[in-house]
Amino acid sequence: MSRLSFRQKTHLVREDAIVNTVMRLLAEKGYDPMTVDEVAADVGIAKASLYKHFASKEALAAAAMERALGLALDQVQVQQALVSASAMDRLKAITRWTLQTQLAGAMPTLPAENSSLRKALIAHRGYMDRLMSLSDSLGAWIVQAQADGAINRLLPAEAVLFTIYARACDPVLGFLKAGGSYSDAQIIDWVMGTCFDGLAARA
Amino acid sequence: MSRLSFRQKTHLVREDAIVNTVMRLLAEKGYDPMTVDEVAADVGIAKASLYKHFASKEALAAAAMERALGLALDQVQVQQALVSASAMDRLKAITRWTLQTQLAGAMPTLPAENSSLRKALIAHRGYMDRLMSLSDSLGAWIVQAQADGAINRLLPAEAVLFTIYARACDPVLGFLKAGGSYSDAQIIDWVMGTCFDGLAARA
DNA sequence: GTCTATAAGAGGATAGAC
DNA sequence: GTCTATCCTCTTATAGAC
């Protein structure tokens, strides 16, 4: 790792730029509407050059999703390091980070059941490994938070996990932002509130 | 309206079949992946015939979305007729209907900010009128439910409305269904719970 | 209005020179 | 590895006969 030729370094830097562009475009438009021409133009290289780095559009998207999960795992590490934080604190922190990232336009939309990407991602080991790792960490926190009495014990941990995952593509953020009347911080607080405390008034 | 020729009736019946097919395919695959060839094959007519009924793929989708909103407005009427129901009862009933419809595979996904459909729908009067009407009805219930102390008064009515709208495309339903371990009724109860009461345990 | 056949164009992927 | 130019498939949309 430590000894890379100039050529190897520029290669990595370019791939990094490509993946960042794909992450942003996936967040903006989604997989199907994003075109490879667009990616190439945005990065500033020819389309054929793109295909020297990634074998297909699916591989491109998989790399972007893999990086997005990597960023989420980084946040998990940050939370693990906070020894005084409760499981609930950690879950809320991760959820908040997810909302912030989506609102910043940097969260590629997770693949729904119907997406053409889904099967490609399932076949992509780097993506699946990170997804499993993330689910394991969050799952453990959820079980702990339920044991602590912080999260509703009647909900299966799976349902809680999916509900938190779904915040990564929650359209409510975009709707409220489009209205233009609210600050990002305000929007995030409201969505955090509805996620953890619901719409109903608390007693 | 009462005097229609045989020809006119078959025309309407056919258009009805087309729109129903589009609603289902939109729910299954979304707008971009759905092809006009597919729609024609499913209805059982030639593609060129489809274009005699609808001028474009966008018009096709707009008609389907318009019908979906019409079905939602029908539910609003049903709730309005229940004189003893509270505003909160009505909101929950509509939300539950939305979840059931989505789980049944009959709810075309609402257009996100980024969708290629969005501008076409905004230009489609029938769609926009119904959307306004629906938002007005739900908005009035939300304000009433807040006055009743049933819904959190700190949330803008707009945020509550969007949160309920978002249940029409909530991926959590599909995720839990894909697991295969839970009944539809169970899944809907959990999502209703997280929507109105949140993930956190109630005191 | 329905069909077959085809135009027109977008977009993913590749050939081959440098 | 990068480029230009091109291929090829898929998809929207239409022409024209019946």
Coordinates of C-alpha atoms (C1' of nucleotides) in Angstrom, one line a residue:
Chain A
M1 CA 0.0 0.0 0.0
S2 CA 2.7 2.5 1.0
R3 CA 4.7 2.3 -2.3
L4 CA 2.7 3.4 -5.2
S5 CA 4.0 4.7 -8.5
F6 CA 2.9 8.0 -9.7
R7 CA 0.9 6.2 -12.3
Q8 CA -0.9 4.1 -9.7
K9 CA -1.6 7.1 -7.6
T10 CA -3.2 9.1 -10.4
H11 CA -5.2 6.0 -11.3
L12 CA -6.6 5.8 -7.7
V13 CA -7.3 9.5 -7.7
R14 CA -9.2 9.3 -10.9
E15 CA -11.2 6.4 -9.7
D16 CA -12.0 8.3 -6.6
A17 CA -13.3 11.2 -8.6
I18 CA -15.4 8.9 -10.7
V19 CA -17.0 7.2 -7.7
N20 CA -17.7 10.5 -6.1
T21 CA -19.4 11.8 -9.2
V22 CA -21.5 8.6 -9.5
M23 CA -22.5 8.9 -5.8
R24 CA -23.7 12.4 -6.4
L25 CA -25.5 11.7 -9.6
L26 CA -27.2 8.6 -8.1
A27 CA -28.4 10.7 -5.3
E28 CA -29.7 13.4 -7.7
K29 CA -31.3 11.3 -10.3
G30 CA -31.3 7.6 -9.4
Y31 CA -29.8 4.7 -11.3
D32 CA -31.9 4.5 -14.5
P33 CA -32.0 8.2 -15.4
M34 CA -28.2 8.6 -14.8
T35 CA -26.3 8.1 -18.0
V36 CA -22.8 6.9 -18.5
D37 CA -22.2 9.8 -20.9
E38 CA -23.2 12.2 -18.1
V39 CA -20.8 10.6 -15.6
A40 CA -17.9 10.8 -18.1
A41 CA -18.7 14.4 -19.0
D42 CA -18.9 15.3 -15.3
V43 CA -15.6 13.6 -14.5
G44 CA -14.1 15.2 -17.6
I45 CA -12.9 12.1 -19.4
A46 CA -14.1 10.1 -22.4
K47 CA -16.7 7.4 -21.9
A48 CA -14.4 4.8 -23.3
S49 CA -11.9 5.7 -20.6
L50 CA -14.5 5.2 -18.0
Y51 CA -15.0 1.7 -19.2
K52 CA -11.3 1.0 -18.6
H53 CA -11.9 1.6 -14.9
F54 CA -15.3 0.0 -14.5
A55 CA -16.7 -2.8 -16.6
S56 CA -20.3 -1.6 -16.7
K57 CA -22.8 0.9 -15.5
E58 CA -23.8 -1.6 -12.8
A59 CA -20.2 -1.9 -11.6
L60 CA -20.0 1.9 -11.5
A61 CA -23.2 2.1 -9.3
A62 CA -22.0 -0.8 -7.1
A63 CA -18.8 1.0 -6.4
A64 CA -20.7 4.1 -5.4
M65 CA -23.1 2.2 -3.2
E66 CA -20.1 0.4 -1.6
R67 CA -18.5 3.7 -0.8
A68 CA -21.8 5.0 0.6
L69 CA -22.0 2.0 3.0
G70 CA -18.4 2.6 3.9
L71 CA -19.2 6.1 5.0
A72 CA -22.0 4.7 7.1
L73 CA -19.7 2.2 8.6
D74 CA -17.3 5.0 9.5
Q75 CA -20.1 6.6 11.4
V76 CA -20.7 3.4 13.2
Q77 CA -17.0 3.4 14.3
V78 CA -17.4 6.9 15.6
Q79 CA -20.4 5.9 17.7
Q80 CA -18.7 2.7 19.0
A81 CA -15.9 4.9 20.2
L82 CA -18.3 7.0 22.4
V83 CA -18.2 4.8 25.4
S84 CA -20.8 6.7 27.4
A85 CA -23.4 6.7 24.6
S86 CA -26.4 4.4 25.0
A87 CA -27.6 2.2 22.2
M88 CA -30.4 4.6 21.5
D89 CA -28.0 7.5 21.4
R90 CA -26.1 5.7 18.8
L91 CA -29.1 4.8 16.7
K92 CA -30.3 8.3 16.7
A93 CA -26.8 9.6 15.8
I94 CA -26.6 7.3 12.8
T95 CA -30.1 8.2 11.7
R96 CA -29.4 11.9 11.9
W97 CA -26.2 11.4 9.9
T98 CA -28.2 9.6 7.3
L99 CA -30.7 12.4 7.0
Q100 CA -28.0 15.0 6.8
T101 CA -26.2 13.2 4.1
Q102 CA -29.4 12.8 2.1
L103 CA -30.3 16.4 2.5
A104 CA -26.8 17.3 1.3
G105 CA -27.5 15.4 -1.9
A106 CA -24.8 12.9 -1.2
M107 CA -26.8 9.7 -0.4
P108 CA -27.4 7.5 -3.4
T109 CA -30.9 6.0 -3.2
L110 CA -31.0 2.5 -1.8
P111 CA -32.4 0.0 -4.3
A112 CA -36.0 -0.9 -3.8
E113 CA -37.3 -4.3 -4.5
N114 CA -38.1 -3.5 -8.1
S115 CA -34.8 -1.7 -9.0
S116 CA -32.8 -3.0 -11.9
L117 CA -29.8 -2.5 -9.7
R118 CA -30.8 -4.9 -7.0
K119 CA -29.5 -8.2 -8.4
A120 CA -26.3 -6.5 -9.5
L121 CA -25.7 -5.3 -6.0
I122 CA -26.5 -8.6 -4.4
A123 CA -23.8 -10.2 -6.6
H124 CA -21.3 -7.5 -5.6
R125 CA -19.3 -8.9 -2.6
G126 CA -17.9 -5.6 -1.4
Y127 CA -21.4 -4.1 -1.2
M128 CA -23.0 -7.1 0.5
D129 CA -20.2 -7.5 3.0
R130 CA -20.5 -3.9 4.1
L131 CA -24.3 -4.2 4.2
M132 CA -24.1 -7.3 6.4
S133 CA -21.6 -5.6 8.7
L134 CA -23.7 -2.5 9.0
S135 CA -26.8 -4.5 9.7
D136 CA -25.0 -6.5 12.4
S137 CA -23.9 -3.4 14.2
L138 CA -27.2 -1.6 14.0
G139 CA -29.0 -4.8 14.9
A140 CA -27.0 -5.2 18.0
W141 CA -27.8 -1.6 19.0
I142 CA -31.5 -2.1 18.4
V143 CA -31.7 -5.2 20.5
Q144 CA -29.8 -3.4 23.3
A145 CA -32.1 -0.4 23.0
Q146 CA -35.1 -2.7 23.3
A147 CA -33.6 -4.3 26.4
D148 CA -33.0 -0.8 27.8
G149 CA -36.7 0.0 27.3
A150 CA -35.8 2.8 24.9
I151 CA -37.2 1.2 21.8
N152 CA -40.6 -0.4 21.6
R153 CA -40.2 -4.1 22.4
L154 CA -43.2 -5.1 20.4
L155 CA -41.5 -4.3 17.1
P156 CA -39.2 -7.0 15.6
A157 CA -35.6 -5.7 15.4
E158 CA -35.8 -6.3 11.7
A159 CA -38.7 -3.8 11.3
V160 CA -36.7 -1.2 13.3
L161 CA -33.7 -1.7 11.2
F162 CA -35.6 -1.3 7.9
T163 CA -37.3 1.8 9.2
I164 CA -34.0 3.3 10.0
Y165 CA -32.6 2.2 6.6
A166 CA -35.6 3.8 4.9
R167 CA -34.6 7.2 6.2
A168 CA -31.8 7.2 3.6
C169 CA -34.5 7.6 0.9
D170 CA -37.2 9.3 2.8
P171 CA -38.9 11.7 0.3
V172 CA -40.2 13.9 3.2
L173 CA -36.9 15.6 3.4
G174 CA -37.0 16.7 -0.3
F175 CA -40.7 17.7 0.0
L176 CA -40.0 20.0 2.9
K177 CA -36.8 21.4 1.4
A178 CA -38.7 22.1 -1.9
G179 CA -41.1 24.2 0.1
G180 CA -38.2 26.5 0.9
S181 CA -39.6 27.8 4.2
Y182 CA -37.5 25.7 6.5
S183 CA -33.9 25.3 7.4
D184 CA -32.1 22.0 7.0
A185 CA -31.6 21.7 10.7
Q186 CA -35.3 22.2 11.3
I187 CA -36.3 19.7 8.7
I188 CA -34.0 17.1 10.1
D189 CA -35.3 17.6 13.6
W190 CA -38.9 17.1 12.5
V191 CA -38.1 13.9 10.6
M192 CA -36.0 12.6 13.5
G193 CA -39.1 13.3 15.7
T194 CA -41.5 11.5 13.5
C195 CA -39.2 8.6 13.1
F196 CA -38.6 8.0 16.8
D197 CA -41.6 9.6 18.4
G198 CA -44.2 9.3 15.7
L199 CA -46.9 11.8 14.5
A200 CA -49.1 11.3 17.5
A201 CA -48.8 13.7 20.5
R202 CA -46.9 12.2 23.4
A203 CA -48.8 11.9 26.7
Chain B
M1 CA -73.2 10.5 -20.1
S2 CA -76.2 8.2 -20.0
R3 CA -76.4 7.6 -23.8
L4 CA -73.3 6.1 -25.1
S5 CA -73.1 4.1 -28.3
F6 CA -71.7 0.6 -28.2
R7 CA -68.5 1.9 -29.8
Q8 CA -68.1 4.6 -27.2
K9 CA -68.6 2.0 -24.4
T10 CA -66.0 -0.4 -25.7
H11 CA -63.7 2.6 -26.0
L12 CA -64.1 3.4 -22.4
V13 CA -63.8 -0.2 -21.3
R14 CA -60.6 -0.5 -23.2
E15 CA -59.2 2.7 -21.8
D16 CA -60.1 1.4 -18.3
A17 CA -58.2 -1.8 -18.9
I18 CA -55.2 0.2 -20.1
V19 CA -55.1 2.5 -17.1
N20 CA -55.4 -0.4 -14.7
T21 CA -52.5 -2.2 -16.4
V22 CA -50.4 0.9 -16.2
M23 CA -51.3 1.4 -12.5
R24 CA -50.1 -2.1 -11.8
L25 CA -47.0 -1.9 -13.8
L26 CA -46.1 1.5 -12.3
A27 CA -46.5 -0.1 -8.9
E28 CA -44.3 -3.1 -9.8
K29 CA -41.5 -1.4 -11.7
G30 CA -41.8 2.4 -11.6
Y31 CA -42.0 4.8 -14.5
D32 CA -38.6 4.4 -16.3
P33 CA -38.4 0.6 -16.3
M34 CA -42.0 0.3 -17.5
T35 CA -42.1 0.1 -21.3
V36 CA -44.9 0.9 -23.6
D37 CA -44.5 -2.4 -25.4
E38 CA -45.0 -4.1 -22.1
V39 CA -48.2 -2.2 -21.5
A40 CA -49.6 -3.0 -24.9
A41 CA -48.7 -6.7 -24.5
D42 CA -50.3 -6.9 -21.1
V43 CA -53.5 -5.2 -22.4
G44 CA -53.5 -7.4 -25.4
I45 CA -53.4 -4.7 -28.2
A46 CA -50.8 -3.4 -30.5
K47 CA -48.6 -0.5 -29.4
A48 CA -49.9 1.7 -32.2
S49 CA -53.4 1.2 -30.9
L50 CA -52.3 2.3 -27.4
Y51 CA -51.1 5.6 -28.9
K52 CA -54.6 6.2 -30.3
H53 CA -55.8 6.3 -26.7
F54 CA -52.9 8.1 -25.1
A55 CA -50.6 10.6 -26.8
S56 CA -47.4 9.5 -24.9
K57 CA -46.0 7.4 -22.2
E58 CA -46.2 10.4 -19.9
A59 CA -49.9 10.8 -20.6
L60 CA -50.3 7.1 -19.9
A61 CA -48.7 7.4 -16.5
A62 CA -50.5 10.6 -15.7
A63 CA -53.8 8.9 -16.3
A64 CA -52.8 6.1 -14.0
M65 CA -51.7 8.5 -11.3
E66 CA -54.9 10.4 -11.7
R67 CA -56.9 7.3 -11.1
A68 CA -54.8 6.4 -8.1
L69 CA -55.6 9.8 -6.6
G70 CA -59.2 9.3 -7.4
L71 CA -59.2 6.0 -5.4
A72 CA -57.7 7.9 -2.5
L73 CA -60.4 10.6 -2.8
D74 CA -63.0 7.9 -2.7
Q75 CA -61.6 6.8 0.6
V76 CA -61.7 10.4 1.8
Q77 CA -65.4 10.4 1.0
V78 CA -65.9 7.2 2.9
Q79 CA -64.3 8.7 6.0
Q80 CA -66.2 12.0 5.7
A81 CA -69.4 9.9 5.9
L82 CA -68.4 8.4 9.2
V83 CA -69.8 11.2 11.3
S84 CA -68.6 9.8 14.6
A85 CA -65.0 9.4 13.5
S86 CA -62.4 11.8 14.9
A87 CA -59.9 13.6 12.6
M88 CA -57.2 11.2 13.9
D89 CA -59.4 8.2 13.2
R90 CA -59.8 9.4 9.6
L91 CA -56.1 10.0 9.1
K92 CA -55.3 6.6 10.4
A93 CA -57.9 5.0 8.2
I94 CA -56.5 6.7 5.1
T95 CA -53.0 5.8 6.0
R96 CA -53.9 2.2 6.5
W97 CA -55.7 2.1 3.2
T98 CA -52.6 3.5 1.5
L99 CA -50.4 0.8 3.1
Q100 CA -52.8 -2.0 2.1
T101 CA -53.0 -0.7 -1.4
Q102 CA -49.2 -0.6 -1.7
L103 CA -48.8 -4.0 -0.2
A104 CA -51.3 -5.3 -2.7
G105 CA -49.1 -4.0 -5.5
A106 CA -51.7 -1.5 -6.7
M107 CA -50.1 1.8 -5.6
P108 CA -48.1 3.5 -8.3
T109 CA -45.1 5.1 -6.7
L110 CA -45.4 8.8 -6.2
P111 CA -42.9 10.9 -8.1
A112 CA -39.9 12.0 -6.1
E113 CA -38.3 15.3 -6.8
N114 CA -35.9 13.8 -9.3
S115 CA -38.4 11.8 -11.3
S116 CA -38.7 12.4 -15.0
L117 CA -42.5 12.2 -14.5
R118 CA -42.7 15.1 -12.1
K119 CA -43.0 17.9 -14.6
A120 CA -45.4 16.0 -16.8
L121 CA -47.7 15.4 -13.8
I122 CA -47.5 19.0 -12.8
A123 CA -48.7 20.0 -16.2
H124 CA -51.6 17.5 -16.0
R125 CA -54.6 19.3 -14.7
G126 CA -56.7 16.2 -13.7
Y127 CA -53.8 15.0 -11.6
M128 CA -53.1 18.3 -10.0
D129 CA -56.7 19.0 -9.2
R130 CA -57.1 15.7 -7.4
L131 CA -53.8 16.2 -5.6
M132 CA -54.9 19.6 -4.4
S133 CA -58.3 18.3 -3.3
L134 CA -56.7 15.4 -1.4
S135 CA -54.2 17.7 0.3
D136 CA -57.0 20.1 1.3
S137 CA -59.0 17.3 2.9
L138 CA -56.1 15.7 4.7
G139 CA -54.8 19.1 5.7
A140 CA -58.1 20.0 7.4
W141 CA -58.1 16.7 9.3
I142 CA -54.5 17.2 10.4
V143 CA -55.2 20.7 11.7
Q144 CA -58.2 19.4 13.5
A145 CA -56.3 16.4 15.0
Q146 CA -53.7 18.9 16.3
A147 CA -56.4 21.0 17.8
D148 CA -57.8 17.8 19.5
G149 CA -54.3 17.1 20.9
A150 CA -54.1 13.9 19.0
I151 CA -51.2 14.9 16.7
N152 CA -48.1 16.7 17.9
R153 CA -48.7 20.4 17.7
L154 CA -45.0 21.2 17.2
L155 CA -45.1 19.6 13.7
P156 CA -46.1 21.8 10.8
A157 CA -49.2 20.4 9.2
E158 CA -47.2 20.2 6.0
A159 CA -44.7 17.9 7.5
V160 CA -47.5 15.6 8.8
L161 CA -49.1 15.6 5.4
F162 CA -45.9 14.7 3.6
T163 CA -45.2 12.0 6.2
I164 CA -48.5 10.4 5.4
Y165 CA -48.1 10.7 1.7
A166 CA -44.7 9.0 2.0
R167 CA -46.4 5.9 3.3
A168 CA -47.5 5.3 -0.3
C169 CA -43.9 4.5 -1.3
D170 CA -42.5 3.3 2.0
P171 CA -40.0 0.6 1.2
V172 CA -40.3 -0.9 4.7
L173 CA -43.5 -2.8 3.6
G174 CA -41.6 -4.5 0.7
F175 CA -38.6 -5.3 2.9
L176 CA -40.7 -7.0 5.6
K177 CA -42.8 -8.8 3.0
A178 CA -39.6 -10.0 1.2
G179 CA -38.5 -11.6 4.5
G180 CA -41.6 -13.8 4.2
S181 CA -42.1 -14.4 7.9
Y182 CA -44.9 -12.0 8.5
S183 CA -48.5 -11.6 7.5
D184 CA -49.6 -8.6 5.6
A185 CA -51.9 -7.6 8.5
Q186 CA -48.9 -7.8 10.9
I187 CA -46.7 -5.8 8.6
I188 CA -49.3 -3.0 8.3
D189 CA -49.8 -2.9 12.0
W190 CA -46.1 -2.4 12.6
V191 CA -45.8 0.3 10.0
M192 CA -48.9 2.1 11.3
G193 CA -47.3 1.9 14.7
T194 CA -44.0 3.4 13.7
C195 CA -45.8 6.1 11.6
F196 CA -48.0 7.4 14.4
D197 CA -46.2 6.3 17.6
G198 CA -42.6 6.1 16.4
L199 CA -39.8 3.6 17.2
A200 CA -39.3 4.8 20.7
A201 CA -41.1 3.0 23.6
R202 CA -44.1 5.0 24.9
A203 CA -44.0 5.9 28.5
Chain C
dG1 C1' -59.3 1.9 -34.2
dT2 C1' -56.5 -2.0 -35.1
dC3 C1' -52.8 -3.9 -37.1
dT4 C1' -47.6 -4.6 -39.2
dA5 C1' -43.6 -2.4 -40.1
dT6 C1' -40.4 1.2 -39.4
dA7 C1' -38.5 5.6 -38.4
dA8 C1' -35.9 8.3 -35.0
dG9 C1' -33.1 8.6 -31.2
dA10 C1' -31.2 7.6 -26.7
dG11 C1' -27.9 5.1 -24.3
dG12 C1' -24.7 1.1 -23.0
dA13 C1' -20.7 -0.7 -24.7
dT14 C1' -16.5 -1.4 -27.9
dA15 C1' -12.9 -0.9 -31.8
dG16 C1' -8.8 0.8 -32.9
dA17 C1' -5.5 4.6 -33.3
dC18 C1' -2.2 7.0 -30.4
Chain D
dG1 C1' -5.2 4.7 -20.5
dT2 C1' -7.0 8.2 -23.3
dC3 C1' -9.2 9.5 -27.2
dT4 C1' -12.7 9.6 -31.5
dA5 C1' -15.9 7.2 -33.9
dT6 C1' -19.0 3.6 -34.2
dC7 C1' -21.9 -0.4 -33.1
dC8 C1' -26.0 -2.3 -31.5
dT9 C1' -29.9 -2.9 -28.7
dC10 C1' -33.8 -1.1 -26.7
dT11 C1' -37.6 2.1 -26.6
dT12 C1' -40.6 5.8 -27.9
dA13 C1' -43.4 7.1 -31.4
dT14 C1' -45.5 7.1 -36.2
dA15 C1' -46.7 5.8 -41.2
dG16 C1' -49.8 3.6 -43.8
dA17 C1' -52.7 -0.4 -45.1
dC18 C1' -57.2 -2.4 -43.8

